[in-house]
Tab-separated table of C-alpha atoms in Angstrom:
chain	number	residue	atom	x	y	z
A	1	MET	CA	-107.143	-50.584	-63.356
A	2	LYS	CA	-102.465	-52.296	-63.613
A	3	TYR	CA	-101.658	-52.954	-67.453
A	4	CYS	CA	-98.381	-55.591	-68.402
A	5	PRO	CA	-95.709	-52.646	-69.459
A	6	LYS	CA	-94.936	-55.089	-71.536
A	7	CYS	CA	-97.406	-56.199	-73.327
A	8	GLY	CA	-100.370	-54.362	-72.338
A	9	ALA	CA	-102.675	-57.603	-70.575
A	10	LYS	CA	-104.862	-56.594	-67.926
A	11	LEU	CA	-103.597	-56.779	-64.000
A	12	SER	CA	-105.506	-57.150	-60.269
A	13	PRO	CA	-103.698	-55.163	-57.992
A	14	ASN	CA	-101.799	-57.696	-56.192
A	15	ASP	CA	-99.985	-58.855	-59.209
A	16	LYS	CA	-96.792	-58.993	-59.826
A	17	TYR	CA	-95.934	-60.910	-62.549
A	18	CYS	CA	-98.256	-61.039	-66.135
A	19	ASP	CA	-99.691	-63.544	-66.105
A	20	HIS	CA	-99.600	-63.756	-70.504
A	21	CYS	CA	-95.423	-62.841	-70.633
A	22	GLY	CA	-94.379	-62.999	-67.291
A	23	THR	CA	-92.803	-59.871	-66.526
A	24	TYR	CA	-91.995	-59.059	-63.452
A	25	ILE	CA	-94.101	-56.227	-62.402
A	26	ALA	CA	-91.917	-53.210	-59.924
A	27	ALA	CA	-94.187	-52.274	-57.298
A	28	LYS	CA	-94.625	-48.461	-56.723
A	29	LYS	CA	-95.546	-45.740	-53.908
A	30	PRO	CA	-98.200	-44.427	-53.249
A	31	VAL	CA	-96.915	-40.326	-54.531
A	32	GLN	CA	-98.743	-38.804	-51.893
A	33	ASN	CA	-95.361	-40.372	-49.428
A	34	ILE	CA	-92.857	-39.232	-51.594
A	35	THR	CA	-93.633	-35.870	-51.724
A	36	PRO	CA	-94.245	-35.293	-48.336
A	37	GLN	CA	-90.345	-37.200	-47.835
A	38	THR	CA	-89.356	-35.774	-50.707
A	39	ASN	CA	-90.450	-31.966	-49.544
A	40	MET	CA	-89.741	-32.666	-45.580
A	41	ASN	CA	-85.490	-33.925	-46.680
A	42	SER	CA	-85.187	-30.904	-48.487
A	43	SER	CA	-86.170	-28.815	-45.239
A	44	VAL	CA	-84.555	-30.132	-42.978
A	45	ALA	CA	-81.731	-30.118	-45.129
A	46	ASN	CA	-81.872	-26.632	-45.648
A	47	THR	CA	-82.608	-26.378	-41.458
A	48	LYS	CA	-79.397	-27.831	-41.041
A	49	ALA	CA	-77.714	-26.449	-43.537
A	50	PRO	CA	-77.415	-23.049	-41.816
A	51	VAL	CA	-77.088	-24.103	-38.762
A	52	SER	CA	-74.307	-26.003	-40.177
A	53	ALA	CA	-72.085	-23.660	-41.819
A	54	SER	CA	-73.091	-21.060	-38.414
A	55	SER	CA	-70.720	-23.532	-36.132
A	56	SER	CA	-68.917	-24.171	-39.403
A	57	ASN	CA	-67.693	-20.452	-39.390
A	58	LYS	CA	-68.045	-20.121	-35.007
A	59	ASN	CA	-65.198	-22.642	-35.651
A	60	SER	CA	-63.429	-20.834	-38.332
A	61	ARG	CA	-63.852	-18.054	-35.312
A	62	ILE	CA	-62.319	-19.409	-32.558
A	63	ARG	CA	-59.990	-21.253	-34.250
A	64	ARG	CA	-58.847	-17.740	-36.073
A	65	ASN	CA	-58.871	-16.028	-32.752
A	66	CYS	CA	-56.487	-19.131	-30.744
A	67	LEU	CA	-53.965	-18.813	-33.652
A	68	ILE	CA	-53.706	-14.463	-33.131
A	69	VAL	CA	-53.299	-14.999	-29.208
A	70	ALA	CA	-51.571	-18.295	-29.747
A	71	ALA	CA	-49.109	-15.808	-32.032
A	72	CYS	CA	-49.829	-12.445	-29.093
A	73	VAL	CA	-48.614	-14.716	-26.920
A	74	VAL	CA	-45.123	-15.769	-29.097
A	75	LEU	CA	-44.437	-12.516	-29.972
A	76	LEU	CA	-45.066	-11.555	-26.164
A	77	ALA	CA	-42.808	-15.044	-25.034
A	78	ALA	CA	-40.106	-13.860	-27.193
A	79	GLY	CA	-40.572	-10.282	-26.523
A	80	GLY	CA	-40.066	-10.437	-22.542
A	81	THR	CA	-36.772	-13.307	-23.073
A	82	VAL	CA	-35.177	-11.122	-25.092
A	83	PHE	CA	-36.340	-8.155	-22.315
A	84	PHE	CA	-34.504	-10.440	-18.689
A	85	THR	CA	-32.000	-11.200	-21.313
A	86	LEU	CA	-31.492	-7.691	-21.312
A	87	GLN	CA	-31.553	-7.533	-17.832
A	88	SER	CA	-30.449	-10.183	-17.541
A	89	GLU	CA	-27.029	-8.321	-19.212
A	90	ASN	CA	-27.386	-4.836	-17.858
A	91	GLN	CA	-27.171	-7.329	-14.279
A	92	ALA	CA	-24.263	-8.651	-14.908
A	93	ASN	CA	-22.300	-5.752	-16.202
A	94	ALA	CA	-22.850	-3.740	-12.824
A	95	LEU	CA	-22.836	-6.934	-11.192
A	96	PRO	CA	-18.601	-8.250	-10.145
A	97	PHE	CA	-18.376	-9.869	-13.455
A	98	ILE	CA	-16.262	-5.999	-14.928
A	99	GLY	CA	-14.981	-6.221	-11.152
A	100	LYS	CA	-13.296	-9.056	-10.572
A	101	SER	CA	-11.708	-8.339	-14.291
A	102	LYS	CA	-10.002	-4.956	-12.722
A	103	THR	CA	-9.242	-6.681	-9.466
A	104	ALA	CA	-7.045	-9.438	-10.942
A	105	SER	CA	-5.583	-6.574	-13.260
A	106	PHE	CA	-5.300	-4.618	-9.419
A	107	ASP	CA	-4.113	-8.336	-7.927
A	108	ASP	CA	-1.186	-7.804	-11.159
A	109	THR	CA	-0.563	-4.742	-9.948
A	110	ALA	CA	0.087	-3.931	-6.969
A	111	LYS	CA	2.328	-7.513	-6.618
A	112	SER	CA	4.217	-6.454	-9.529
A	113	LEU	CA	4.882	-2.967	-7.359
A	114	GLY	CA	6.401	-5.588	-4.379
A	115	PHE	CA	2.808	-5.166	-3.135
A	116	THR	CA	1.445	-9.955	-1.488
A	117	ASP	CA	-1.933	-8.793	-0.787
A	118	LYS	CA	-4.642	-6.702	-1.960
A	119	LYS	CA	-5.659	-5.482	1.129
A	120	MET	CA	-3.045	-3.203	1.993
A	121	SER	CA	-1.700	-1.442	4.422
A	122	PRO	CA	-2.054	2.056	5.532
A	123	LYS	CA	1.544	2.368	4.920
A	124	ASP	CA	1.397	0.622	1.547
A	125	MET	CA	-1.558	3.186	0.268
A	126	ALA	CA	0.340	5.823	1.761
A	127	GLY	CA	4.177	4.766	-0.402
A	128	LEU	CA	1.103	4.417	-3.457
A	129	SER	CA	-0.342	7.746	-3.116
A	130	ILE	CA	2.787	9.579	-2.087
A	131	SER	CA	4.778	8.186	-5.219
A	132	PHE	CA	1.749	9.241	-7.496
A	133	ALA	CA	1.740	12.548	-6.223
A	134	HIS	CA	5.286	13.281	-6.730
A	135	MET	CA	4.541	12.121	-10.815
A	136	HIS	CA	0.896	14.424	-10.857
A	137	PHE	CA	2.073	17.479	-8.788
A	138	PRO	CA	5.471	18.045	-9.865
A	139	ASP	CA	5.597	21.721	-9.446
A	140	ASP	CA	3.761	21.447	-6.328
A	141	SER	CA	6.101	22.284	-3.321
A	142	ASP	CA	3.833	20.975	-0.621
A	143	TRP	CA	4.113	17.655	-1.746
A	144	GLU	CA	7.329	17.558	-2.886
A	145	GLU	CA	8.792	18.104	0.288
A	146	ALA	CA	6.482	15.377	1.405
A	147	PHE	CA	8.787	13.347	-0.826
A	148	ASP	CA	11.625	14.133	-0.421
A	149	ASP	CA	11.131	13.943	3.608
A	150	ALA	CA	9.229	9.827	2.463
A	151	GLU	CA	12.994	9.321	1.202
A	152	ASP	CA	15.520	10.202	3.877
A	153	GLY	CA	12.989	8.196	6.160
A	154	ASN	CA	11.774	11.628	7.444
A	155	LEU	CA	8.013	11.464	7.140
A	156	ASN	CA	5.743	10.427	9.921
A	157	VAL	CA	1.854	10.895	8.638
A	158	GLN	CA	-0.884	10.985	10.267
A	159	SER	CA	-4.100	8.711	10.078
A	160	TYR	CA	-7.514	10.973	11.752
A	161	PRO	CA	-11.369	11.120	10.722
A	162	LYS	CA	-11.851	14.361	10.708
A	163	TYR	CA	-9.311	17.991	9.477
A	164	ASP	CA	-9.463	21.276	8.487
A	165	PHE	CA	-6.248	21.620	5.635
A	166	GLY	CA	-6.780	25.938	6.849
A	167	ASP	CA	-10.099	27.276	6.138
A	168	TYR	CA	-10.955	23.740	4.114
A	169	GLU	CA	-12.377	21.027	6.383
A	170	VAL	CA	-11.904	17.893	5.188
A	171	GLU	CA	-14.499	14.310	6.935
A	172	ALA	CA	-13.982	10.904	6.041
A	173	PRO	CA	-16.273	8.178	5.065
A	174	SER	CA	-17.588	5.831	7.965
A	175	GLU	CA	-14.923	3.475	6.265
A	176	GLY	CA	-12.472	5.609	5.557
A	177	ALA	CA	-9.548	8.275	6.982
A	178	VAL	CA	-8.058	11.507	5.929
A	179	TYR	CA	-5.052	11.009	5.594
A	180	VAL	CA	-2.835	14.338	7.127
A	181	VAL	CA	0.891	15.160	5.109
A	182	SER	CA	1.208	18.129	6.522
A	183	PRO	CA	-0.136	20.877	7.749
A	184	LYS	CA	-0.839	21.995	3.930
A	185	VAL	CA	-1.702	18.421	2.007
A	186	GLY	CA	-2.827	15.559	2.393
A	187	TYR	CA	-5.742	12.514	1.184
A	188	VAL	CA	-8.543	10.903	1.578
A	189	VAL	CA	-9.191	6.645	1.398
A	190	SER	CA	-11.996	6.497	1.071
A	191	ASP	CA	-12.467	2.538	2.258
A	192	VAL	CA	-9.028	1.799	3.899
A	193	ASP	CA	-10.189	-2.083	4.145
A	194	HIS	CA	-11.420	-2.773	0.166
A	195	PRO	CA	-8.418	-0.643	-1.302
A	196	GLU	CA	-9.687	-2.585	-4.490
A	197	GLN	CA	-12.683	-0.156	-4.396
A	198	ALA	CA	-11.470	2.460	-2.380
A	199	LYS	CA	-10.697	5.514	-3.773
A	200	VAL	CA	-7.787	9.094	-3.397
A	201	THR	CA	-8.900	12.017	-3.078
A	202	PHE	CA	-5.439	14.918	-2.769
A	203	VAL	CA	-7.182	17.015	-0.333
A	204	SER	CA	-5.084	20.439	0.158
A	205	ASP	CA	-5.084	24.217	2.213
A	206	LYS	CA	-5.804	25.631	-1.272
A	207	GLY	CA	-9.155	23.009	-1.423
A	208	GLN	CA	-10.293	19.035	-2.868
A	209	GLY	CA	-7.539	18.199	-5.373
A	210	LYS	CA	-7.432	15.458	-7.800
A	211	SER	CA	-9.753	12.688	-7.351
A	212	VAL	CA	-8.473	9.348	-9.077
A	213	ASP	CA	-9.733	5.249	-7.675
A	214	LEU	CA	-6.386	3.103	-6.289
A	215	PRO	CA	-6.655	0.855	-9.278
A	216	SER	CA	-6.346	2.980	-11.420
A	217	LEU	CA	-3.776	5.491	-9.363
A	218	THR	CA	-1.962	1.543	-8.818
A	219	ARG	CA	-1.306	0.893	-11.903
A	220	GLN	CA	-0.149	4.900	-13.305
A	221	VAL	CA	2.287	5.093	-10.346
A	222	GLN	CA	3.383	1.693	-12.021
A	223	SER	CA	4.014	2.921	-15.036
A	224	LYS	CA	6.127	5.078	-14.064
A	225	SER	CA	8.046	3.964	-10.872
A	226	SER	CA	10.048	0.583	-10.148
A	227	LYS	CA	8.986	-2.079	-7.739
A	228	ALA	CA	12.120	-0.150	-5.594
A	229	ASP	CA	10.755	3.122	-5.929
A	230	VAL	CA	7.464	2.018	-4.742
A	231	GLN	CA	8.809	0.183	-1.762
A	232	LYS	CA	11.413	2.682	-0.442
A	233	VAL	CA	9.258	5.183	0.074
A	234	VAL	CA	6.356	2.526	1.256
A	235	LYS	CA	9.709	0.725	4.361
A	236	ARG	CA	10.226	4.884	4.893
A	237	VAL	CA	6.847	6.282	5.264
A	238	TYR	CA	5.222	5.586	9.153
A	239	ILE	CA	1.489	6.023	9.236
A	240	THR	CA	0.490	7.676	12.888
A	241	LYS	CA	-3.591	6.492	13.948
A	242	LYS	CA	-4.879	9.363	15.959
A	243	SER	CA	-8.765	9.253	16.996
A	244	THR	CA	-9.613	12.854	17.465
A	245	ILE	CA	-9.875	15.593	15.063
A	246	LYS	CA	-7.237	18.322	14.667
A	247	SER	CA	-7.514	21.064	13.014
A	248	SER	CA	-4.404	22.361	10.775
A	249	ASP	CA	-3.111	25.150	12.749
A	250	ALA	CA	-3.483	24.113	15.845
A	251	ASP	CA	-0.962	20.913	14.460
A	252	SER	CA	0.930	22.791	12.653
A	253	GLU	CA	3.428	22.633	15.950
A	254	SER	CA	3.521	18.769	16.302
A	255	ASN	CA	3.363	18.143	12.463
A	256	ASP	CA	6.921	19.765	12.595
A	257	ASP	CA	8.549	18.295	15.687
A	258	SER	CA	7.446	15.375	14.607
A	259	LYS	CA	9.864	15.109	11.749
A	260	GLU	CA	12.629	16.988	13.149
A	261	ASN	CA	12.343	14.019	16.237
A	262	ASN	CA	11.256	11.077	14.292
A	263	SER	CA	14.681	9.657	14.826
A	264	ASP	CA	16.034	6.113	16.546
A	265	GLY	CA	16.768	8.403	19.811
A	266	LYS	CA	12.849	9.703	19.711
A	267	VAL	CA	10.860	6.100	19.988
A	268	SER	CA	11.548	4.295	23.030
A	269	TRP	CA	10.724	0.282	23.870
A	270	ASN	CA	9.308	-0.846	26.638
A	271	GLU	CA	8.049	-3.436	29.307
A	272	ASP	CA	4.500	-2.741	28.285
A	273	LYS	CA	4.859	-1.864	24.544
A	274	GLU	CA	6.981	-5.211	25.000
A	275	ASN	CA	3.130	-7.280	26.979
A	276	GLN	CA	0.923	-5.442	24.067
A	277	LEU	CA	3.190	-7.251	21.018
A	278	ALA	CA	2.813	-10.778	22.963
A	279	GLU	CA	-0.602	-11.160	24.145
A	280	PHE	CA	-0.747	-10.337	20.015
A	281	MET	CA	1.713	-12.881	19.057
A	282	ASP	CA	-0.423	-15.020	21.376
A	283	SER	CA	-3.846	-14.942	19.137
A	284	PHE	CA	-2.005	-14.421	15.905
A	285	GLY	CA	-0.048	-18.514	16.597
A	286	LYS	CA	-3.313	-19.450	17.747
A	287	LYS	CA	-4.673	-18.014	14.357
A	288	MET	CA	-2.174	-19.353	13.023
A	289	LYS	CA	-1.881	-22.688	14.355
A	290	GLN	CA	1.764	-21.656	15.117
A	291	ASP	CA	3.297	-21.614	18.495
A	292	TYR	CA	6.069	-19.434	18.995
A	293	ASP	CA	8.493	-18.450	22.289
A	294	GLU	CA	9.337	-15.014	23.514
A	295	TYR	CA	13.184	-13.721	24.248
A	296	ASP	CA	12.607	-13.551	27.493
A	297	GLY	CA	15.187	-11.046	27.831
A	298	HIS	CA	17.206	-13.705	29.379
A	299	LYS	CA	17.440	-17.912	28.053
A	300	SER	CA	18.147	-17.412	24.164
A	301	LEU	CA	15.867	-18.784	21.634
A	302	GLU	CA	17.763	-22.120	18.694
A	303	THR	CA	15.648	-22.158	16.183
A	304	LEU	CA	15.221	-26.297	14.513
A	305	ALA	CA	18.481	-24.657	12.613
A	306	GLY	CA	20.876	-24.309	15.031
A	307	GLU	CA	20.336	-20.671	15.727
A	308	LYS	CA	19.772	-18.738	19.229
A	309	TYR	CA	19.036	-15.024	19.351
A	310	PRO	CA	20.099	-12.969	20.451
A	311	ASP	CA	23.395	-14.198	20.964
A	312	ASP	CA	23.253	-14.270	16.719
A	313	LEU	CA	22.609	-11.011	15.565
A	314	SER	CA	26.089	-9.774	17.423
A	315	ASP	CA	28.228	-13.326	15.875
A	316	ARG	CA	27.172	-13.620	11.974
A	317	THR	CA	26.347	-11.713	8.805
A	318	PHE	CA	22.599	-11.010	8.642
A	319	LYS	CA	21.528	-9.659	4.572
A	320	LEU	CA	18.628	-8.628	3.690
A	321	TYR	CA	16.121	-9.103	0.871
A	322	PHE	CA	13.172	-8.768	-1.256
A	323	ASP	CA	10.962	-11.618	-2.428
A	324	ASN	CA	10.817	-11.458	-6.584
A	325	SER	CA	14.509	-10.454	-6.409
A	326	LYS	CA	18.028	-11.826	-6.073
A	327	LYS	CA	19.723	-9.033	-4.627
A	328	THR	CA	20.128	-8.751	-0.517
A	329	GLU	CA	21.821	-6.315	1.151
A	330	THR	CA	24.270	-7.169	4.394
A	331	ILE	CA	22.115	-4.245	7.196
A	332	ASN	CA	24.085	-3.636	10.692
A	333	ILE	CA	21.615	-4.948	13.168
A	334	GLY	CA	20.999	-6.279	16.180
A	335	TRP	CA	19.673	-6.406	19.560
A	336	ASP	CA	19.362	-3.009	21.058
A	337	PRO	CA	15.662	-3.190	22.624
A	338	SER	CA	16.518	0.720	24.609
A	339	LEU	CA	17.821	2.388	20.155
A	340	LYS	CA	20.580	3.707	22.326
A	341	GLN	CA	23.259	1.113	20.343
A	342	ASP	CA	24.550	2.351	16.978
A	343	TYR	CA	22.758	-0.240	14.664
A	344	ASP	CA	21.171	0.185	11.066
A	345	TYR	CA	18.009	-1.901	13.243
A	346	HIS	CA	17.428	-1.960	16.884
A	347	VAL	CA	16.180	-5.951	17.445
A	348	VAL	CA	13.545	-4.272	20.187
A	349	SER	CA	11.858	-8.532	20.441
A	350	ILE	CA	12.516	-11.920	19.559
A	351	PHE	CA	9.933	-14.477	18.306
A	352	ASN	CA	10.456	-17.610	16.863
A	353	CYS	CA	8.551	-20.416	16.021
A	354	ASN	CA	9.882	-24.078	15.281
A	355	VAL	CA	7.781	-25.702	13.073
A	356	GLY	CA	8.589	-29.191	13.438
A	357	ASN	CA	10.216	-29.867	10.359
A	358	PRO	CA	13.865	-30.554	9.688
A	359	GLU	CA	15.771	-27.063	9.988
A	360	GLN	CA	12.309	-25.473	9.401
A	361	HIS	CA	11.549	-22.741	11.552
A	362	ILE	CA	9.484	-19.079	11.448
A	363	THR	CA	11.854	-15.998	13.839
A	364	TYR	CA	10.103	-12.746	13.598
A	365	LEU	CA	12.337	-9.931	14.208
A	366	PHE	CA	11.095	-7.061	15.199
A	367	SER	CA	12.883	-3.590	15.225
A	368	VAL	CA	13.431	0.020	14.257
A	369	HIS	CA	14.485	1.280	11.353
A	370	ASP	CA	15.137	5.346	11.087
A	371	GLY	CA	12.803	5.509	13.337
A	372	GLN	CA	10.306	2.794	11.843
A	373	PRO	CA	8.587	0.007	12.617
A	374	VAL	CA	10.258	-3.363	10.164
A	375	ALA	CA	9.469	-6.846	11.236
A	376	LEU	CA	12.245	-9.153	9.969
A	377	VAL	CA	11.739	-12.409	8.997
A	378	ASP	CA	14.372	-14.986	9.423
A	379	GLN	CA	13.430	-18.921	7.691
A	380	THR	CA	16.865	-19.628	6.665
A	381	THR	CA	17.849	-23.917	7.453
A	382	ASN	CA	21.350	-23.665	5.065
A	383	GLY	CA	24.701	-21.329	5.133
A	384	SER	CA	26.476	-19.191	7.254
A	385	ASP	CA	24.569	-16.045	6.210
A	386	TYR	CA	21.194	-14.978	7.932
A	387	MET	CA	18.706	-13.950	4.937
A	388	VAL	CA	15.733	-11.807	6.506
A	389	LYS	CA	13.066	-9.617	4.906
A	390	GLU	CA	9.983	-7.563	5.965
A	391	THR	CA	7.662	-10.086	6.529
A	392	ALA	CA	4.691	-9.059	3.196
A	393	ASN	CA	2.318	-10.534	7.275
A	394	GLN	CA	0.303	-6.954	6.967
A	395	GLU	CA	-1.474	-8.654	9.664
A	396	VAL	CA	1.767	-8.205	12.293
A	397	ARG	CA	3.321	-5.214	10.544
A	398	THR	CA	-0.209	-2.788	11.571
A	399	ALA	CA	-0.556	-4.538	14.736
A	400	PHE	CA	3.613	-3.834	15.623
A	401	ALA	CA	3.284	-0.944	14.803
A	402	ASN	CA	1.013	0.422	16.724
A	403	ILE	CA	2.422	-0.772	19.257
A	404	LEU	CA	5.653	0.511	19.091
A	405	ASP	CA	3.717	4.158	18.634
A	406	GLY	CA	1.836	3.398	21.162
A	407	ASN	CA	-1.607	2.827	19.708
A	408	GLY	CA	-1.150	-0.785	20.295
A	409	ASP	CA	-5.700	-0.470	21.814
A	410	ASN	CA	-6.541	0.717	18.501
C-alpha cells in the first residue's frame, strides 16, 4: 500500500499523483536491485583498481628503465665521443701534421744555406755532415783533417752499402748508405732519398758515435756557419758511389791515393762519357719539354742572345754568381775536354736550349774545377759579361758527377 508523502492519503500502486493534494509520487527502485548492482560495481571497481595500479607501476618501471637506458646511452655516447676524439688527436699527432711543420722548417733552414730543394743530393749532405763534424768533434784529428781536405778540394767521399771501420762492421739501411770520409771516420745516412726524415750517424774505427736527425743537424750547422762556408765545403767534396763492400784495411791505400791524385790531370773525359751525357740530356730535355743541342766539336752553338760556344769562352769575361747574393767572381774558364790546359774551370761538354722567347736560352757548361764536377748554367740575355752559376738542378748535377766518375750506369 502506498501513501502520499504529503497528505497521507492512500494511493494505488500505480498512482503517480495524489488524488487529494496532487503531489507527484516518484517511483522507487526495488531494494533488491540496488544492493547487487552496488556490490557488483564495487567489486568491479575493486577488481579493476589493483589491475590499474599494477599497470601503472609497470609502466612507471618501464619508463624508469627507459630513462636509465637512455641515460646510459647518452653517457656511453659521450664517452665514445671523448675516446674517438682523443684517438683522432693522437692520430693527428702521429701522422703528418707535426711532421709537415718540421718539414717546412727544414725547407726554410735548407734554403738559408743555399739548398733550393729539401731533396738534397749526397754531395749536399756530405757538406752538411762534414761541417757538423767540424763543429762537434773539434778534438778529433781525423775529422779535422777531413774538413781541411774538403776546404782544399782534396776530399773524395766514397759511398758503400757496407763498410768495415777497423774492427767495426757498419751496414746502412736498405734506403741509406755508408759514406767513408777516410779509412778511420765516416757517417751513415739512413734514407738518402728522403733527407727530411733521415738520420745521420757518425762512425769511426772506435765504434758508433753521435746520431742526429738531418733536419736538426742542418739547423745546428746554420746556427754556427754561414751559407758561404757551407757551400764552400759542398762544392769541393766529391762523392764516388761504390756498389762493392770493402773494409778500411783493404781500402786505406786506395783512399789515400784518391786524395793525392784528385787533380784535373787525373780526371778524364772521353767519347764514351760524352755519349752518356748526351743520352741523359736527351732524356732530361724530354721530361722538361726542352730541346737541347750538343756541341759536336765542330759547329759552334749559338744562343738566342747571340752567344757562340765554345768561341766566347776565350773571347768574353765570365763571372760566377750565387743565388740570393749580389757578389760575383770573375773566373778563368775555357774549352778543354782533355783537361790539360791552364784553366780553373775546364769545360768538357756544352748543351744549349733556345727557349723560344727573345734572347732566352739555357746553356749548360759541364766543367771540371779542382778535380770536381761542376755543371754551370748560363742564361745571360744582355750585357758584356756572361753570368754563370752552378745549376741547382740536382738531377743534372748528380748525372754529370756519376758520368765523370765512371758510374754513369749506376
